[in-house]
Amino acid sequence: MTLQYVVHWAHLVAGVVWLGCTTTMALAVLPAALSRPGPEARALLDGVSRRLGPVALATGTVAPLLGLVLAVQFGPLRSLAALQTPYGLTCVAAVALSGALAWRGARTEQHHAALLDGDTVRPEAPARARRAAAVELALAVGILTAMAALRFGW
């Protein structure tokens, strides 16, 4: 097996785990937490964040970095001029979307604090959580779309 295949495999696994963490938080953990009383919601969010946070941070760092390695070392991005090609523009979009999703993930603690007021769930929390989930899932779909476009040469 060549190094390119190892890097590609690691990129895919890291990406799947990272987007899985994002999807799990958005579609399962946040709705479940916000349906509970404040102290339970905080305990659930804190507990899941302590376990999922480091995994999301690691995979959310590794997946984009390995994607860049694939594009530059093993792919057609050998010069700045290559960034003006459809492949290059799609890579730029993927990096931007990945950066936006990583930035949102890094602010998870702030998002959770905005949903809770001490020991009570804020009345606007479910709506805020739905909006945040929609943004994060849209970013994830954008990343997946860019990856498919790169794979099929669009």
PDB file of C-alpha atoms in Angstrom:
ATOM      1  CA  MET A   1       0.000   0.000   0.000  1.00  0.00           C
ATOM      2  CA  THR A   2       1.413   3.384  -0.914  1.00  0.00           C
ATOM      3  CA  LEU A   3       1.633   6.408   1.325  1.00  0.00           C
ATOM      4  CA  GLN A   4      -1.036   8.147  -0.752  1.00  0.00           C
ATOM      5  CA  TYR A   5      -3.565   5.429   0.077  1.00  0.00           C
ATOM      6  CA  VAL A   6      -2.714   5.569   3.772  1.00  0.00           C
ATOM      7  CA  VAL A   7      -3.125   9.357   3.824  1.00  0.00           C
ATOM      8  CA  HIS A   8      -6.375   9.116   1.852  1.00  0.00           C
ATOM      9  CA  TRP A   9      -7.756   6.441   4.193  1.00  0.00           C
ATOM     10  CA  ALA A  10      -6.807   8.470   7.293  1.00  0.00           C
ATOM     11  CA  HIS A  11      -8.369  11.596   5.738  1.00  0.00           C
ATOM     12  CA  LEU A  12     -11.634   9.740   5.095  1.00  0.00           C
ATOM     13  CA  VAL A  13     -11.783   8.162   8.564  1.00  0.00           C
ATOM     14  CA  ALA A  14     -11.009  11.475  10.293  1.00  0.00           C
ATOM     15  CA  GLY A  15     -13.607  13.260   8.160  1.00  0.00           C
ATOM     16  CA  VAL A  16     -16.305  10.687   8.874  1.00  0.00           C
ATOM     17  CA  VAL A  17     -15.640  10.815  12.613  1.00  0.00           C
ATOM     18  CA  TRP A  18     -15.537  14.643  12.642  1.00  0.00           C
ATOM     19  CA  LEU A  19     -18.768  15.026  10.701  1.00  0.00           C
ATOM     20  CA  GLY A  20     -20.281  12.247  12.825  1.00  0.00           C
ATOM     21  CA  CYS A  21     -19.456  14.215  15.986  1.00  0.00           C
ATOM     22  CA  THR A  22     -21.045  17.327  14.488  1.00  0.00           C
ATOM     23  CA  THR A  23     -24.168  15.480  13.384  1.00  0.00           C
ATOM     24  CA  THR A  24     -24.546  13.644  16.696  1.00  0.00           C
ATOM     25  CA  MET A  25     -24.372  16.885  18.684  1.00  0.00           C
ATOM     26  CA  ALA A  26     -26.725  18.745  16.350  1.00  0.00           C
ATOM     27  CA  LEU A  27     -29.385  16.098  15.851  1.00  0.00           C
ATOM     28  CA  ALA A  28     -29.288  14.027  19.041  1.00  0.00           C
ATOM     29  CA  VAL A  29     -27.436  15.488  22.012  1.00  0.00           C
ATOM     30  CA  LEU A  30     -28.646  19.098  21.904  1.00  0.00           C
ATOM     31  CA  PRO A  31     -32.339  18.234  21.418  1.00  0.00           C
ATOM     32  CA  ALA A  32     -32.129  15.586  24.152  1.00  0.00           C
ATOM     33  CA  ALA A  33     -30.402  17.965  26.558  1.00  0.00           C
ATOM     34  CA  LEU A  34     -32.812  20.821  25.952  1.00  0.00           C
ATOM     35  CA  SER A  35     -35.792  18.590  26.690  1.00  0.00           C
ATOM     36  CA  ARG A  36     -34.514  18.104  30.259  1.00  0.00           C
ATOM     37  CA  PRO A  37     -34.496  20.403  33.281  1.00  0.00           C
ATOM     38  CA  GLY A  38     -31.581  22.852  33.410  1.00  0.00           C
ATOM     39  CA  PRO A  39     -29.245  20.951  35.756  1.00  0.00           C
ATOM     40  CA  GLU A  40     -29.712  17.721  33.786  1.00  0.00           C
ATOM     41  CA  ALA A  41     -29.240  19.579  30.500  1.00  0.00           C
ATOM     42  CA  ARG A  42     -25.997  21.116  31.734  1.00  0.00           C
ATOM     43  CA  ALA A  43     -24.711  17.784  33.048  1.00  0.00           C
ATOM     44  CA  LEU A  44     -25.534  16.040  29.767  1.00  0.00           C
ATOM     45  CA  LEU A  45     -23.940  18.763  27.605  1.00  0.00           C
ATOM     46  CA  ASP A  46     -20.855  18.972  29.807  1.00  0.00           C
ATOM     47  CA  GLY A  47     -20.434  15.201  29.946  1.00  0.00           C
ATOM     48  CA  VAL A  48     -20.811  14.663  26.214  1.00  0.00           C
ATOM     49  CA  SER A  49     -18.608  17.686  25.404  1.00  0.00           C
ATOM     50  CA  ARG A  50     -15.815  16.373  27.616  1.00  0.00           C
ATOM     51  CA  ARG A  51     -15.779  13.113  25.684  1.00  0.00           C
ATOM     52  CA  LEU A  52     -16.730  14.242  22.182  1.00  0.00           C
ATOM     53  CA  GLY A  53     -14.854  17.551  22.207  1.00  0.00           C
ATOM     54  CA  PRO A  54     -11.313  16.152  22.077  1.00  0.00           C
ATOM     55  CA  VAL A  55     -12.311  13.662  19.375  1.00  0.00           C
ATOM     56  CA  ALA A  56     -13.941  16.391  17.282  1.00  0.00           C
ATOM     57  CA  LEU A  57     -10.946  18.674  17.791  1.00  0.00           C
ATOM     58  CA  ALA A  58      -8.447  16.012  16.747  1.00  0.00           C
ATOM     59  CA  THR A  59     -10.377  14.756  13.742  1.00  0.00           C
ATOM     60  CA  GLY A  60     -11.440  18.277  12.751  1.00  0.00           C
ATOM     61  CA  THR A  61      -7.763  19.191  12.604  1.00  0.00           C
ATOM     62  CA  VAL A  62      -6.457  16.015  10.975  1.00  0.00           C
ATOM     63  CA  ALA A  63      -9.077  15.680   8.211  1.00  0.00           C
ATOM     64  CA  PRO A  64      -8.530  19.130   6.625  1.00  0.00           C
ATOM     65  CA  LEU A  65      -4.750  18.921   7.013  1.00  0.00           C
ATOM     66  CA  LEU A  66      -4.616  15.529   5.333  1.00  0.00           C
ATOM     67  CA  GLY A  67      -6.939  16.859   2.635  1.00  0.00           C
ATOM     68  CA  LEU A  68      -4.413  19.591   1.917  1.00  0.00           C
ATOM     69  CA  VAL A  69      -1.622  17.013   1.820  1.00  0.00           C
ATOM     70  CA  LEU A  70      -3.641  14.984  -0.689  1.00  0.00           C
ATOM     71  CA  ALA A  71      -4.305  18.020  -2.875  1.00  0.00           C
ATOM     72  CA  VAL A  72      -0.780  19.426  -2.800  1.00  0.00           C
ATOM     73  CA  GLN A  73       1.507  16.414  -2.440  1.00  0.00           C
ATOM     74  CA  PHE A  74      -0.503  13.831  -4.367  1.00  0.00           C
ATOM     75  CA  GLY A  75      -2.885  16.016  -6.369  1.00  0.00           C
ATOM     76  CA  PRO A  76      -2.790  18.780  -8.955  1.00  0.00           C
ATOM     77  CA  LEU A  77      -2.246  21.743  -6.631  1.00  0.00           C
ATOM     78  CA  ARG A  78       1.440  22.187  -7.380  1.00  0.00           C
ATOM     79  CA  SER A  79       1.353  25.984  -7.853  1.00  0.00           C
ATOM     80  CA  LEU A  80      -0.678  29.044  -6.938  1.00  0.00           C
ATOM     81  CA  ALA A  81      -1.960  29.136 -10.509  1.00  0.00           C
ATOM     82  CA  ALA A  82      -3.577  25.741  -9.906  1.00  0.00           C
ATOM     83  CA  LEU A  83      -5.867  27.414  -7.362  1.00  0.00           C
ATOM     84  CA  GLN A  84      -7.642  29.103 -10.279  1.00  0.00           C
ATOM     85  CA  THR A  85      -8.701  25.771 -11.779  1.00  0.00           C
ATOM     86  CA  PRO A  86     -12.059  24.197 -10.888  1.00  0.00           C
ATOM     87  CA  TYR A  87     -10.185  21.696  -8.694  1.00  0.00           C
ATOM     88  CA  GLY A  88      -8.290  24.500  -6.966  1.00  0.00           C
ATOM     89  CA  LEU A  89     -11.428  26.580  -6.387  1.00  0.00           C
ATOM     90  CA  THR A  90     -13.205  23.540  -4.970  1.00  0.00           C
ATOM     91  CA  CYS A  91     -10.251  22.935  -2.625  1.00  0.00           C
ATOM     92  CA  VAL A  92     -10.413  26.554  -1.467  1.00  0.00           C
ATOM     93  CA  ALA A  93     -14.152  26.165  -0.826  1.00  0.00           C
ATOM     94  CA  ALA A  94     -13.553  22.933   1.118  1.00  0.00           C
ATOM     95  CA  VAL A  95     -10.876  24.584   3.248  1.00  0.00           C
ATOM     96  CA  ALA A  96     -13.132  27.583   3.931  1.00  0.00           C
ATOM     97  CA  LEU A  97     -16.100  25.385   4.862  1.00  0.00           C
ATOM     98  CA  SER A  98     -13.895  23.185   7.060  1.00  0.00           C
ATOM     99  CA  GLY A  99     -12.471  26.253   8.772  1.00  0.00           C
ATOM    100  CA  ALA A 100     -15.960  27.606   9.434  1.00  0.00           C
ATOM    101  CA  LEU A 101     -17.132  24.292  10.888  1.00  0.00           C
ATOM    102  CA  ALA A 102     -13.999  23.974  13.020  1.00  0.00           C
ATOM    103  CA  TRP A 103     -14.457  27.545  14.295  1.00  0.00           C
ATOM    104  CA  ARG A 104     -18.052  26.781  15.270  1.00  0.00           C
ATOM    105  CA  GLY A 105     -16.928  23.599  17.020  1.00  0.00           C
ATOM    106  CA  ALA A 106     -14.295  25.494  18.953  1.00  0.00           C
ATOM    107  CA  ARG A 107     -17.056  27.742  20.296  1.00  0.00           C
ATOM    108  CA  THR A 108     -19.192  24.860  21.607  1.00  0.00           C
ATOM    109  CA  GLU A 109     -18.805  25.910  25.240  1.00  0.00           C
ATOM    110  CA  GLN A 110     -20.056  29.405  24.415  1.00  0.00           C
ATOM    111  CA  HIS A 111     -23.004  27.969  22.476  1.00  0.00           C
ATOM    112  CA  HIS A 112     -23.975  25.761  25.399  1.00  0.00           C
ATOM    113  CA  ALA A 113     -23.666  28.644  27.864  1.00  0.00           C
ATOM    114  CA  ALA A 114     -26.018  30.698  25.684  1.00  0.00           C
ATOM    115  CA  LEU A 115     -28.646  27.955  25.881  1.00  0.00           C
ATOM    116  CA  LEU A 116     -28.652  27.739  29.658  1.00  0.00           C
ATOM    117  CA  ASP A 117     -29.152  30.398  32.277  1.00  0.00           C
ATOM    118  CA  GLY A 118     -27.795  28.956  35.478  1.00  0.00           C
ATOM    119  CA  ASP A 119     -30.040  26.017  36.230  1.00  0.00           C
ATOM    120  CA  THR A 120     -32.709  26.771  33.646  1.00  0.00           C
ATOM    121  CA  VAL A 121     -32.948  26.213  29.923  1.00  0.00           C
ATOM    122  CA  ARG A 122     -33.488  29.578  28.258  1.00  0.00           C
ATOM    123  CA  PRO A 123     -36.867  29.847  26.495  1.00  0.00           C
ATOM    124  CA  GLU A 124     -35.166  30.633  23.180  1.00  0.00           C
ATOM    125  CA  ALA A 125     -32.726  27.710  23.526  1.00  0.00           C
ATOM    126  CA  PRO A 126     -34.553  25.194  21.291  1.00  0.00           C
ATOM    127  CA  ALA A 127     -34.843  27.719  18.454  1.00  0.00           C
ATOM    128  CA  ARG A 128     -31.185  28.728  18.836  1.00  0.00           C
ATOM    129  CA  ALA A 129     -30.114  25.083  18.865  1.00  0.00           C
ATOM    130  CA  ARG A 130     -32.128  24.394  15.698  1.00  0.00           C
ATOM    131  CA  ARG A 131     -30.517  27.373  13.938  1.00  0.00           C
ATOM    132  CA  ALA A 132     -27.036  26.309  15.055  1.00  0.00           C
ATOM    133  CA  ALA A 133     -27.718  22.739  13.927  1.00  0.00           C
ATOM    134  CA  ALA A 134     -28.930  23.968  10.536  1.00  0.00           C
ATOM    135  CA  VAL A 135     -25.763  26.029  10.041  1.00  0.00           C
ATOM    136  CA  GLU A 136     -23.441  23.233  11.129  1.00  0.00           C
ATOM    137  CA  LEU A 137     -25.226  20.631   9.029  1.00  0.00           C
ATOM    138  CA  ALA A 138     -25.184  22.969   6.010  1.00  0.00           C
ATOM    139  CA  LEU A 139     -21.427  23.360   6.450  1.00  0.00           C
ATOM    140  CA  ALA A 140     -21.032  19.585   6.726  1.00  0.00           C
ATOM    141  CA  VAL A 141     -23.098  19.029   3.565  1.00  0.00           C
ATOM    142  CA  GLY A 142     -21.010  21.679   1.821  1.00  0.00           C
ATOM    143  CA  ILE A 143     -17.815  19.863   2.795  1.00  0.00           C
ATOM    144  CA  LEU A 144     -19.204  16.527   1.617  1.00  0.00           C
ATOM    145  CA  THR A 145     -20.323  18.108  -1.655  1.00  0.00           C
ATOM    146  CA  ALA A 146     -16.863  19.569  -2.215  1.00  0.00           C
ATOM    147  CA  MET A 147     -15.269  16.184  -1.471  1.00  0.00           C
ATOM    148  CA  ALA A 148     -17.569  14.479  -3.983  1.00  0.00           C
ATOM    149  CA  ALA A 149     -16.794  17.147  -6.572  1.00  0.00           C
ATOM    150  CA  LEU A 150     -13.061  16.670  -6.056  1.00  0.00           C
ATOM    151  CA  ARG A 151     -13.349  12.915  -6.247  1.00  0.00           C
ATOM    152  CA  PHE A 152     -15.311  12.975  -9.497  1.00  0.00           C
ATOM    153  CA  GLY A 153     -13.238  15.718 -11.075  1.00  0.00           C
ATOM    154  CA  TRP A 154     -15.830  18.498 -11.159  1.00  0.00           C
TER     155      TRP A 154
END
